[in-house]
Amino acid sequence: MDGHIDLQRKGAADAPFYLAQGDECALFHAASENDLPVLLKGPTGCGKTRFVAHMAAQLGRPLYTVACHDDLSAADLIGRYLLKGGETVWVDGPLTRAVREGAICYLDEVVEARKDVTVVLHPLTDDRRILPIDRTGEEIEAAPGFMLVASYNPGYQNILKTLKPSTRQRFVAMEFDFPAPDLETRIVAQESGLSEDRTAALVRLAGKLRALKGQDLEEGVSTRLVIYAATLIARGMPVERAVEAAMIEPLTDDADTKRGLLDLVTAIF
Ligand code: ADP
């Protein structure tokens, strides 16, 4: 199983829109110039993937994005022998391609992947910068420009699925959170086409829903969901219906909690 693998090649001119929350662009830039691997920590849907896509374009490097899942193994990243037209041929996985090409490899939600994945990352994240491929006997030195970026959501996994210190301490780590309300309003308005005035109320509601995290809700509403709600409203859906579908239903299945959240909506709109 390959996970979802995505190759992007973009230049600075068509870098995807990203509004910085602080000095993360400068930090990422400095890390990339010094061959340091980067770990992005933060809740789902707060802009980590967009940030990496933006930075890859700014730096003019190809980007291989792998959405990790619990079945993803080292072989999915490195490659495997496949039968092609009666012949067995070696096919590089996305990590190997990135190592050879000097690309950025982004492992999204890396803690979800199988344990053997972290073993592969170790020799790539110290100054050796090599990828040993046991199956072919090759040992590939990372091409200039290769950068390993991984993300995880510290608040969400169970305790068994956290990164081990021996792995974590190989990365420069950056913490992400939901953007401050004024920034989030600009982001949501830009992504959805809804006016900033109307977006501001959605962002206020998102703040209230996030404050309930840990009480009634496991996760606060993500920027992604606020964008969904704004997009539905911009396309003519009534506000309450759009908010219910995009910002409430995805958060909980519990009928009482849902009713409580809908009351919050009525209080704000
Ligand atoms: P994550 O990788 O943290 O789960 P994403 O990067 O996919 O989250 O963010 C979800 C969506 O939120 C993006 O597709 C983008 O539309 C929007 N977004 C979040 N933060 C920003 C930001 N700082 N600038 C621009 N868009 C953002």
PDB file of C-alpha atoms and ligand atoms in Angstrom:
ATOM      1  CA  MET A   1       0.000   0.000   0.000  1.00  0.00           C
ATOM      2  CA  ASP A   2       1.517   3.243  -1.123  1.00  0.00           C
ATOM      3  CA  GLY A   3      -0.425   5.832   0.850  1.00  0.00           C
ATOM      4  CA  HIS A   4      -1.319   8.958  -0.978  1.00  0.00           C
ATOM      5  CA  ILE A   5       1.701  10.226  -2.854  1.00  0.00           C
ATOM      6  CA  ASP A   6       1.709  13.541  -4.536  1.00  0.00           C
ATOM      7  CA  LEU A   7       4.485  15.099  -6.626  1.00  0.00           C
ATOM      8  CA  GLN A   8       4.465  18.833  -7.113  1.00  0.00           C
ATOM      9  CA  ARG A   9       6.850  20.991  -9.071  1.00  0.00           C
ATOM     10  CA  LYS A  10       6.122  24.651  -8.706  1.00  0.00           C
ATOM     11  CA  GLY A  11       8.187  27.801  -8.956  1.00  0.00           C
ATOM     12  CA  ALA A  12       8.097  30.769  -6.582  1.00  0.00           C
ATOM     13  CA  ALA A  13       5.740  32.623  -8.939  1.00  0.00           C
ATOM     14  CA  ASP A  14       2.985  30.050  -8.558  1.00  0.00           C
ATOM     15  CA  ALA A  15       3.653  29.165  -4.928  1.00  0.00           C
ATOM     16  CA  PRO A  16       0.352  28.289  -3.251  1.00  0.00           C
ATOM     17  CA  PHE A  17      -1.035  31.076  -1.056  1.00  0.00           C
ATOM     18  CA  TYR A  18       0.335  30.928   2.477  1.00  0.00           C
ATOM     19  CA  LEU A  19      -0.047  33.608   5.123  1.00  0.00           C
ATOM     20  CA  ALA A  20       2.762  33.343   7.671  1.00  0.00           C
ATOM     21  CA  GLN A  21       1.894  33.224  11.370  1.00  0.00           C
ATOM     22  CA  GLY A  22       5.367  34.215  12.517  1.00  0.00           C
ATOM     23  CA  ASP A  23       8.932  33.554  11.431  1.00  0.00           C
ATOM     24  CA  GLU A  24       8.270  30.013  10.170  1.00  0.00           C
ATOM     25  CA  CYS A  25       9.286  30.826   6.584  1.00  0.00           C
ATOM     26  CA  ALA A  26      12.679  32.207   7.657  1.00  0.00           C
ATOM     27  CA  LEU A  27      13.249  29.223   9.961  1.00  0.00           C
ATOM     28  CA  PHE A  28      12.375  26.713   7.256  1.00  0.00           C
ATOM     29  CA  HIS A  29      14.584  28.543   4.812  1.00  0.00           C
ATOM     30  CA  ALA A  30      17.539  28.464   7.192  1.00  0.00           C
ATOM     31  CA  ALA A  31      16.965  24.765   7.907  1.00  0.00           C
ATOM     32  CA  SER A  32      16.853  23.980   4.187  1.00  0.00           C
ATOM     33  CA  GLU A  33      20.091  25.821   3.510  1.00  0.00           C
ATOM     34  CA  ASN A  34      21.823  23.834   6.207  1.00  0.00           C
ATOM     35  CA  ASP A  35      20.415  20.401   5.342  1.00  0.00           C
ATOM     36  CA  LEU A  36      18.462  20.143   8.580  1.00  0.00           C
ATOM     37  CA  PRO A  37      15.341  17.986   8.730  1.00  0.00           C
ATOM     38  CA  VAL A  38      12.194  19.697   9.996  1.00  0.00           C
ATOM     39  CA  LEU A  39       9.328  18.419  12.123  1.00  0.00           C
ATOM     40  CA  LEU A  40       6.020  20.297  12.071  1.00  0.00           C
ATOM     41  CA  LYS A  41       3.831  19.763  15.113  1.00  0.00           C
ATOM     42  CA  GLY A  42       0.248  20.891  15.339  1.00  0.00           C
ATOM     43  CA  PRO A  43      -3.427  20.045  15.060  1.00  0.00           C
ATOM     44  CA  THR A  44      -4.934  18.784  11.844  1.00  0.00           C
ATOM     45  CA  GLY A  45      -6.042  21.381   9.294  1.00  0.00           C
ATOM     46  CA  CYS A  46      -4.005  24.297  10.671  1.00  0.00           C
ATOM     47  CA  GLY A  47      -1.847  24.879   7.585  1.00  0.00           C
ATOM     48  CA  LYS A  48       1.167  22.529   7.867  1.00  0.00           C
ATOM     49  CA  THR A  49       0.757  20.915   4.450  1.00  0.00           C
ATOM     50  CA  ARG A  50       0.057  24.245   2.782  1.00  0.00           C
ATOM     51  CA  PHE A  51       3.173  25.676   4.418  1.00  0.00           C
ATOM     52  CA  VAL A  52       5.386  22.908   3.039  1.00  0.00           C
ATOM     53  CA  ALA A  53       3.886  23.264  -0.461  1.00  0.00           C
ATOM     54  CA  HIS A  54       4.484  27.007  -0.298  1.00  0.00           C
ATOM     55  CA  MET A  55       8.078  26.657   0.894  1.00  0.00           C
ATOM     56  CA  ALA A  56       8.930  23.981  -1.684  1.00  0.00           C
ATOM     57  CA  ALA A  57       7.749  26.328  -4.426  1.00  0.00           C
ATOM     58  CA  GLN A  58       9.643  29.252  -2.903  1.00  0.00           C
ATOM     59  CA  LEU A  59      12.808  27.156  -2.809  1.00  0.00           C
ATOM     60  CA  GLY A  60      12.158  25.819  -6.307  1.00  0.00           C
ATOM     61  CA  ARG A  61      12.361  22.202  -5.214  1.00  0.00           C
ATOM     62  CA  PRO A  62      10.118  19.323  -6.205  1.00  0.00           C
ATOM     63  CA  LEU A  63       7.953  18.093  -3.353  1.00  0.00           C
ATOM     64  CA  TYR A  64       6.941  14.506  -2.656  1.00  0.00           C
ATOM     65  CA  THR A  65       4.107  14.382  -0.148  1.00  0.00           C
ATOM     66  CA  VAL A  66       3.225  11.074   1.476  1.00  0.00           C
ATOM     67  CA  ALA A  67       0.099  10.833   3.625  1.00  0.00           C
ATOM     68  CA  CYS A  68       1.151   8.218   6.181  1.00  0.00           C
ATOM     69  CA  HIS A  69      -1.279   5.609   7.475  1.00  0.00           C
ATOM     70  CA  ASP A  70      -0.974   2.614   9.764  1.00  0.00           C
ATOM     71  CA  ASP A  71      -0.192   0.221   6.937  1.00  0.00           C
ATOM     72  CA  LEU A  72       2.552   2.346   5.407  1.00  0.00           C
ATOM     73  CA  SER A  73       5.886   0.519   5.599  1.00  0.00           C
ATOM     74  CA  ALA A  74       9.498   1.368   4.829  1.00  0.00           C
ATOM     75  CA  ALA A  75       9.173  -0.470   1.493  1.00  0.00           C
ATOM     76  CA  ASP A  76       6.356   1.889   0.459  1.00  0.00           C
ATOM     77  CA  LEU A  77       8.743   4.789   0.930  1.00  0.00           C
ATOM     78  CA  ILE A  78      11.910   3.189  -0.415  1.00  0.00           C
ATOM     79  CA  GLY A  79      10.636   1.109  -3.291  1.00  0.00           C
ATOM     80  CA  ARG A  80      10.205  -2.506  -4.300  1.00  0.00           C
ATOM     81  CA  TYR A  81      10.707  -5.042  -7.048  1.00  0.00           C
ATOM     82  CA  LEU A  82       7.697  -5.213  -9.326  1.00  0.00           C
ATOM     83  CA  LEU A  83       6.826  -7.525 -12.188  1.00  0.00           C
ATOM     84  CA  LYS A  84       6.686  -5.584 -15.433  1.00  0.00           C
ATOM     85  CA  GLY A  85       6.133  -7.382 -18.730  1.00  0.00           C
ATOM     86  CA  GLY A  86       7.518 -10.646 -17.362  1.00  0.00           C
ATOM     87  CA  GLU A  87      10.571  -8.960 -15.877  1.00  0.00           C
ATOM     88  CA  THR A  88      11.293  -8.026 -12.312  1.00  0.00           C
ATOM     89  CA  VAL A  89      12.286  -4.388 -12.082  1.00  0.00           C
ATOM     90  CA  TRP A  90      13.145  -2.200  -9.164  1.00  0.00           C
ATOM     91  CA  VAL A  91      10.840   0.813  -8.733  1.00  0.00           C
ATOM     92  CA  ASP A  92      11.910   3.658  -6.454  1.00  0.00           C
ATOM     93  CA  GLY A  93       9.455   4.805  -3.789  1.00  0.00           C
ATOM     94  CA  PRO A  94       8.828   8.514  -3.139  1.00  0.00           C
ATOM     95  CA  LEU A  95      11.535   8.835  -0.473  1.00  0.00           C
ATOM     96  CA  THR A  96      14.176   7.308  -2.742  1.00  0.00           C
ATOM     97  CA  ARG A  97      13.121   9.556  -5.607  1.00  0.00           C
ATOM     98  CA  ALA A  98      13.384  12.613  -3.377  1.00  0.00           C
ATOM     99  CA  VAL A  99      16.828  11.506  -2.132  1.00  0.00           C
ATOM    100  CA  ARG A 100      18.103  11.003  -5.682  1.00  0.00           C
ATOM    101  CA  GLU A 101      16.600  14.222  -7.085  1.00  0.00           C
ATOM    102  CA  GLY A 102      17.376  16.580  -4.203  1.00  0.00           C
ATOM    103  CA  ALA A 103      13.676  17.112  -3.549  1.00  0.00           C
ATOM    104  CA  ILE A 104      11.701  17.747  -0.391  1.00  0.00           C
ATOM    105  CA  CYS A 105       9.990  14.648   1.010  1.00  0.00           C
ATOM    106  CA  TYR A 106       7.075  15.470   3.299  1.00  0.00           C
ATOM    107  CA  LEU A 107       5.783  12.664   5.501  1.00  0.00           C
ATOM    108  CA  ASP A 108       2.413  13.862   6.701  1.00  0.00           C
ATOM    109  CA  GLU A 109       1.298  12.327  10.041  1.00  0.00           C
ATOM    110  CA  VAL A 110       4.480  10.300  10.292  1.00  0.00           C
ATOM    111  CA  VAL A 111       3.508   8.657  13.615  1.00  0.00           C
ATOM    112  CA  GLU A 112       0.768   6.799  11.815  1.00  0.00           C
ATOM    113  CA  ALA A 113       3.303   4.847   9.755  1.00  0.00           C
ATOM    114  CA  ARG A 114       4.731   1.480  10.766  1.00  0.00           C
ATOM    115  CA  LYS A 115       7.725   1.357  13.091  1.00  0.00           C
ATOM    116  CA  ASP A 116      10.209   0.284  10.392  1.00  0.00           C
ATOM    117  CA  VAL A 117       9.779   3.696   8.758  1.00  0.00           C
ATOM    118  CA  THR A 118      11.621   5.504  11.552  1.00  0.00           C
ATOM    119  CA  VAL A 119      14.623   3.182  11.154  1.00  0.00           C
ATOM    120  CA  VAL A 120      14.952   4.330   7.545  1.00  0.00           C
ATOM    121  CA  LEU A 121      14.799   7.970   8.544  1.00  0.00           C
ATOM    122  CA  HIS A 122      17.674   7.855  11.022  1.00  0.00           C
ATOM    123  CA  PRO A 123      20.677   7.691   8.612  1.00  0.00           C
ATOM    124  CA  LEU A 124      18.966  10.344   6.483  1.00  0.00           C
ATOM    125  CA  THR A 125      18.550  12.757   9.361  1.00  0.00           C
ATOM    126  CA  ASP A 126      22.123  12.893  10.591  1.00  0.00           C
ATOM    127  CA  ASP A 127      25.131  14.245   8.747  1.00  0.00           C
ATOM    128  CA  ARG A 128      25.595  11.028   6.775  1.00  0.00           C
ATOM    129  CA  ARG A 129      22.468  11.833   4.753  1.00  0.00           C
ATOM    130  CA  ILE A 130      22.345   8.367   3.271  1.00  0.00           C
ATOM    131  CA  LEU A 131      19.555   5.989   2.390  1.00  0.00           C
ATOM    132  CA  PRO A 132      20.572   2.341   2.567  1.00  0.00           C
ATOM    133  CA  ILE A 133      18.425   0.122   0.372  1.00  0.00           C
ATOM    134  CA  ASP A 134      18.798  -3.415   1.674  1.00  0.00           C
ATOM    135  CA  ARG A 135      16.940  -5.029  -1.197  1.00  0.00           C
ATOM    136  CA  THR A 136      19.301  -3.705  -3.884  1.00  0.00           C
ATOM    137  CA  GLY A 137      22.432  -3.357  -1.760  1.00  0.00           C
ATOM    138  CA  GLU A 138      22.621   0.326  -2.716  1.00  0.00           C
ATOM    139  CA  GLU A 139      23.502   3.099  -0.339  1.00  0.00           C
ATOM    140  CA  ILE A 140      22.357   6.394  -1.813  1.00  0.00           C
ATOM    141  CA  GLU A 141      23.848   9.660  -0.712  1.00  0.00           C
ATOM    142  CA  ALA A 142      21.207  12.379  -0.659  1.00  0.00           C
ATOM    143  CA  ALA A 143      21.574  14.824  -3.553  1.00  0.00           C
ATOM    144  CA  PRO A 144      22.041  18.489  -2.620  1.00  0.00           C
ATOM    145  CA  GLY A 145      18.658  19.998  -1.892  1.00  0.00           C
ATOM    146  CA  PHE A 146      17.170  16.847  -0.373  1.00  0.00           C
ATOM    147  CA  MET A 147      15.187  17.742   2.722  1.00  0.00           C
ATOM    148  CA  LEU A 148      13.109  15.598   4.996  1.00  0.00           C
ATOM    149  CA  VAL A 149      10.006  17.184   6.516  1.00  0.00           C
ATOM    150  CA  ALA A 150       7.599  15.314   8.763  1.00  0.00           C
ATOM    151  CA  SER A 151       4.465  16.366  10.592  1.00  0.00           C
ATOM    152  CA  TYR A 152       2.459  15.022  13.460  1.00  0.00           C
ATOM    153  CA  ASN A 153      -0.376  16.028  15.688  1.00  0.00           C
ATOM    154  CA  PRO A 154       0.777  15.747  19.318  1.00  0.00           C
ATOM    155  CA  GLY A 155      -2.687  16.259  20.779  1.00  0.00           C
ATOM    156  CA  TYR A 156      -4.427  13.546  18.887  1.00  0.00           C
ATOM    157  CA  GLN A 157      -2.580  10.247  18.887  1.00  0.00           C
ATOM    158  CA  ASN A 158      -2.767   7.808  21.704  1.00  0.00           C
ATOM    159  CA  ILE A 159       0.301   7.495  23.868  1.00  0.00           C
ATOM    160  CA  LEU A 160       1.572   4.475  21.937  1.00  0.00           C
ATOM    161  CA  LYS A 161       1.642   6.509  18.766  1.00  0.00           C
ATOM    162  CA  THR A 162       3.913   9.310  19.694  1.00  0.00           C
ATOM    163  CA  LEU A 163       7.374   9.878  18.245  1.00  0.00           C
ATOM    164  CA  LYS A 164      10.233   8.361  20.194  1.00  0.00           C
ATOM    165  CA  PRO A 165      12.739  10.891  21.582  1.00  0.00           C
ATOM    166  CA  SER A 166      15.519   9.219  19.574  1.00  0.00           C
ATOM    167  CA  THR A 167      13.622  10.076  16.388  1.00  0.00           C
ATOM    168  CA  ARG A 168      12.207  13.396  17.477  1.00  0.00           C
ATOM    169  CA  GLN A 169      15.626  14.696  18.489  1.00  0.00           C
ATOM    170  CA  ARG A 170      16.866  14.442  14.938  1.00  0.00           C
ATOM    171  CA  PHE A 171      14.655  17.267  13.705  1.00  0.00           C
ATOM    172  CA  VAL A 172      14.369  21.000  14.048  1.00  0.00           C
ATOM    173  CA  ALA A 173      10.815  21.217  15.329  1.00  0.00           C
ATOM    174  CA  MET A 174       8.276  23.948  14.721  1.00  0.00           C
ATOM    175  CA  GLU A 175       4.970  24.226  16.499  1.00  0.00           C
ATOM    176  CA  PHE A 176       1.889  25.221  14.512  1.00  0.00           C
ATOM    177  CA  ASP A 177      -1.474  26.248  15.843  1.00  0.00           C
ATOM    178  CA  PHE A 178      -4.619  27.729  14.373  1.00  0.00           C
ATOM    179  CA  PRO A 179      -3.895  31.235  13.074  1.00  0.00           C
ATOM    180  CA  ALA A 180      -4.825  34.252  15.206  1.00  0.00           C
ATOM    181  CA  PRO A 181      -8.381  35.478  14.388  1.00  0.00           C
ATOM    182  CA  ASP A 182      -7.360  38.359  12.101  1.00  0.00           C
ATOM    183  CA  LEU A 183      -5.019  36.108  10.108  1.00  0.00           C
ATOM    184  CA  GLU A 184      -7.520  33.270   9.993  1.00  0.00           C
ATOM    185  CA  THR A 185     -10.173  35.685   8.703  1.00  0.00           C
ATOM    186  CA  ARG A 186      -7.890  36.736   5.849  1.00  0.00           C
ATOM    187  CA  ILE A 187      -6.987  33.133   5.048  1.00  0.00           C
ATOM    188  CA  VAL A 188     -10.584  31.908   5.057  1.00  0.00           C
ATOM    189  CA  ALA A 189     -11.802  34.884   3.003  1.00  0.00           C
ATOM    190  CA  GLN A 190      -9.030  34.361   0.458  1.00  0.00           C
ATOM    191  CA  GLU A 191      -9.607  30.615   0.144  1.00  0.00           C
ATOM    192  CA  SER A 192     -13.408  30.728   0.037  1.00  0.00           C
ATOM    193  CA  GLY A 193     -14.220  34.002  -1.696  1.00  0.00           C
ATOM    194  CA  LEU A 194     -16.516  35.054   1.178  1.00  0.00           C
ATOM    195  CA  SER A 195     -16.143  38.683   2.321  1.00  0.00           C
ATOM    196  CA  GLU A 196     -13.911  39.341   5.338  1.00  0.00           C
ATOM    197  CA  ASP A 197     -16.897  40.769   7.261  1.00  0.00           C
ATOM    198  CA  ARG A 198     -18.926  37.588   6.922  1.00  0.00           C
ATOM    199  CA  THR A 199     -15.870  35.422   7.481  1.00  0.00           C
ATOM    200  CA  ALA A 200     -15.051  37.147  10.775  1.00  0.00           C
ATOM    201  CA  ALA A 201     -18.196  35.750  12.413  1.00  0.00           C
ATOM    202  CA  LEU A 202     -17.262  32.213  11.352  1.00  0.00           C
ATOM    203  CA  VAL A 203     -13.794  32.677  12.809  1.00  0.00           C
ATOM    204  CA  ARG A 204     -15.339  33.904  16.090  1.00  0.00           C
ATOM    205  CA  LEU A 205     -17.472  30.768  16.182  1.00  0.00           C
ATOM    206  CA  ALA A 206     -14.388  28.631  15.479  1.00  0.00           C
ATOM    207  CA  GLY A 207     -12.680  30.237  18.497  1.00  0.00           C
ATOM    208  CA  LYS A 208     -15.623  29.306  20.721  1.00  0.00           C
ATOM    209  CA  LEU A 209     -15.688  25.731  19.410  1.00  0.00           C
ATOM    210  CA  ARG A 210     -11.939  25.383  19.990  1.00  0.00           C
ATOM    211  CA  ALA A 211     -12.401  26.505  23.588  1.00  0.00           C
ATOM    212  CA  LEU A 212     -14.558  23.384  24.079  1.00  0.00           C
ATOM    213  CA  LYS A 213     -11.748  21.020  23.161  1.00  0.00           C
ATOM    214  CA  GLY A 214     -11.193  18.498  25.894  1.00  0.00           C
ATOM    215  CA  GLN A 215     -14.657  19.046  27.388  1.00  0.00           C
ATOM    216  CA  ASP A 216     -17.236  18.013  24.823  1.00  0.00           C
ATOM    217  CA  LEU A 217     -14.965  17.803  21.808  1.00  0.00           C
ATOM    218  CA  GLU A 218     -11.892  15.723  21.115  1.00  0.00           C
ATOM    219  CA  GLU A 219     -10.553  18.171  18.516  1.00  0.00           C
ATOM    220  CA  GLY A 220     -11.209  21.844  17.875  1.00  0.00           C
ATOM    221  CA  VAL A 221     -12.576  22.878  14.499  1.00  0.00           C
ATOM    222  CA  SER A 222      -9.789  23.207  11.905  1.00  0.00           C
ATOM    223  CA  THR A 223      -9.111  26.140   9.589  1.00  0.00           C
ATOM    224  CA  ARG A 224      -9.915  23.700   6.789  1.00  0.00           C
ATOM    225  CA  LEU A 225     -13.465  23.257   8.132  1.00  0.00           C
ATOM    226  CA  VAL A 226     -13.961  26.998   8.534  1.00  0.00           C
ATOM    227  CA  ILE A 227     -12.979  27.337   4.876  1.00  0.00           C
ATOM    228  CA  TYR A 228     -15.530  24.657   3.951  1.00  0.00           C
ATOM    229  CA  ALA A 229     -18.289  26.527   5.808  1.00  0.00           C
ATOM    230  CA  ALA A 230     -17.308  29.834   4.182  1.00  0.00           C
ATOM    231  CA  THR A 231     -17.213  28.187   0.756  1.00  0.00           C
ATOM    232  CA  LEU A 232     -20.739  26.811   1.190  1.00  0.00           C
ATOM    233  CA  ILE A 233     -21.999  30.226   2.325  1.00  0.00           C
ATOM    234  CA  ALA A 234     -20.254  31.965  -0.574  1.00  0.00           C
ATOM    235  CA  ARG A 235     -22.098  29.552  -2.898  1.00  0.00           C
ATOM    236  CA  GLY A 236     -25.435  30.589  -1.417  1.00  0.00           C
ATOM    237  CA  MET A 237     -26.095  28.061   1.379  1.00  0.00           C
ATOM    238  CA  PRO A 238     -27.877  29.524   4.424  1.00  0.00           C
ATOM    239  CA  VAL A 239     -25.313  30.271   7.162  1.00  0.00           C
ATOM    240  CA  GLU A 240     -26.757  27.941   9.796  1.00  0.00           C
ATOM    241  CA  ARG A 241     -26.977  24.989   7.440  1.00  0.00           C
ATOM    242  CA  ALA A 242     -23.441  25.568   6.155  1.00  0.00           C
ATOM    243  CA  VAL A 243     -22.051  25.856   9.667  1.00  0.00           C
ATOM    244  CA  GLU A 244     -23.878  22.740  10.806  1.00  0.00           C
ATOM    245  CA  ALA A 245     -22.603  20.713   7.853  1.00  0.00           C
ATOM    246  CA  ALA A 246     -19.019  21.982   7.822  1.00  0.00           C
ATOM    247  CA  MET A 247     -18.220  22.961  11.412  1.00  0.00           C
ATOM    248  CA  ILE A 248     -20.450  20.848  13.661  1.00  0.00           C
ATOM    249  CA  GLU A 249     -21.295  17.511  12.081  1.00  0.00           C
ATOM    250  CA  PRO A 250     -17.608  16.709  11.381  1.00  0.00           C
ATOM    251  CA  LEU A 251     -16.723  17.302  15.060  1.00  0.00           C
ATOM    252  CA  THR A 252     -19.126  15.030  16.879  1.00  0.00           C
ATOM    253  CA  ASP A 253     -21.681  12.253  16.499  1.00  0.00           C
ATOM    254  CA  ASP A 254     -23.231  12.873  19.892  1.00  0.00           C
ATOM    255  CA  ALA A 255     -26.753  14.337  19.590  1.00  0.00           C
ATOM    256  CA  ASP A 256     -26.612  16.322  22.862  1.00  0.00           C
ATOM    257  CA  THR A 257     -23.236  17.836  22.046  1.00  0.00           C
ATOM    258  CA  LYS A 258     -24.480  18.772  18.577  1.00  0.00           C
ATOM    259  CA  ARG A 259     -27.525  20.538  20.038  1.00  0.00           C
ATOM    260  CA  GLY A 260     -25.264  22.477  22.430  1.00  0.00           C
ATOM    261  CA  LEU A 261     -23.005  23.540  19.581  1.00  0.00           C
ATOM    262  CA  LEU A 262     -25.949  24.638  17.457  1.00  0.00           C
ATOM    263  CA  ASP A 263     -27.060  26.886  20.330  1.00  0.00           C
ATOM    264  CA  LEU A 264     -23.643  28.538  20.152  1.00  0.00           C
ATOM    265  CA  VAL A 265     -24.220  29.167  16.455  1.00  0.00           C
ATOM    266  CA  THR A 266     -27.556  30.833  17.103  1.00  0.00           C
ATOM    267  CA  ALA A 267     -25.907  33.032  19.743  1.00  0.00           C
ATOM    268  CA  ILE A 268     -23.294  34.256  17.258  1.00  0.00           C
ATOM    269  CA  PHE A 269     -25.334  34.708  14.061  1.00  0.00           C
TER     270      PHE A 269
HETATM  271  P1  ADP B   1      -2.617  20.425   7.943  1.00  0.00           P
HETATM  272  O1  ADP B   1      -1.561  19.975   6.988  1.00  0.00           O
HETATM  273  O2  ADP B   1      -2.073  21.163   9.132  1.00  0.00           O
HETATM  274  O3  ADP B   1      -3.593  19.347   8.321  1.00  0.00           O
HETATM  275  P2  ADP B   1      -3.497  22.095   5.728  1.00  0.00           P
HETATM  276  O4  ADP B   1      -2.190  22.695   5.363  1.00  0.00           O
HETATM  277  O5  ADP B   1      -4.056  21.080   4.808  1.00  0.00           O
HETATM  278  O6  ADP B   1      -3.500  21.545   7.214  1.00  0.00           O
HETATM  279  O7  ADP B   1      -4.520  23.315   5.922  1.00  0.00           O
HETATM  280  C1  ADP B   1      -5.877  23.212   5.605  1.00  0.00           C
HETATM  281  C2  ADP B   1      -6.284  24.369   4.727  1.00  0.00           C
HETATM  282  O8  ADP B   1      -6.257  25.570   5.504  1.00  0.00           O
HETATM  283  C3  ADP B   1      -5.325  24.623   3.579  1.00  0.00           C
HETATM  284  O9  ADP B   1      -5.722  23.902   2.444  1.00  0.00           O
HETATM  285  C4  ADP B   1      -5.465  26.103   3.360  1.00  0.00           C
HETATM  286  O10 ADP B   1      -6.606  26.338   2.562  1.00  0.00           O
HETATM  287  C5  ADP B   1      -5.793  26.650   4.729  1.00  0.00           C
HETATM  288  N1  ADP B   1      -4.720  27.291   5.486  1.00  0.00           N
HETATM  289  C6  ADP B   1      -4.415  27.056   6.784  1.00  0.00           C
HETATM  290  N2  ADP B   1      -3.452  27.875   7.215  1.00  0.00           N
HETATM  291  C7  ADP B   1      -3.118  28.664   6.168  1.00  0.00           C
HETATM  292  C8  ADP B   1      -2.191  29.741   6.000  1.00  0.00           C
HETATM  293  N3  ADP B   1      -1.396  30.151   7.013  1.00  0.00           N
HETATM  294  N4  ADP B   1      -2.140  30.339   4.797  1.00  0.00           N
HETATM  295  C9  ADP B   1      -2.939  29.923   3.782  1.00  0.00           C
HETATM  296  N5  ADP B   1      -3.845  28.925   3.891  1.00  0.00           N
HETATM  297  C10 ADP B   1      -3.946  28.296   5.066  1.00  0.00           C
END
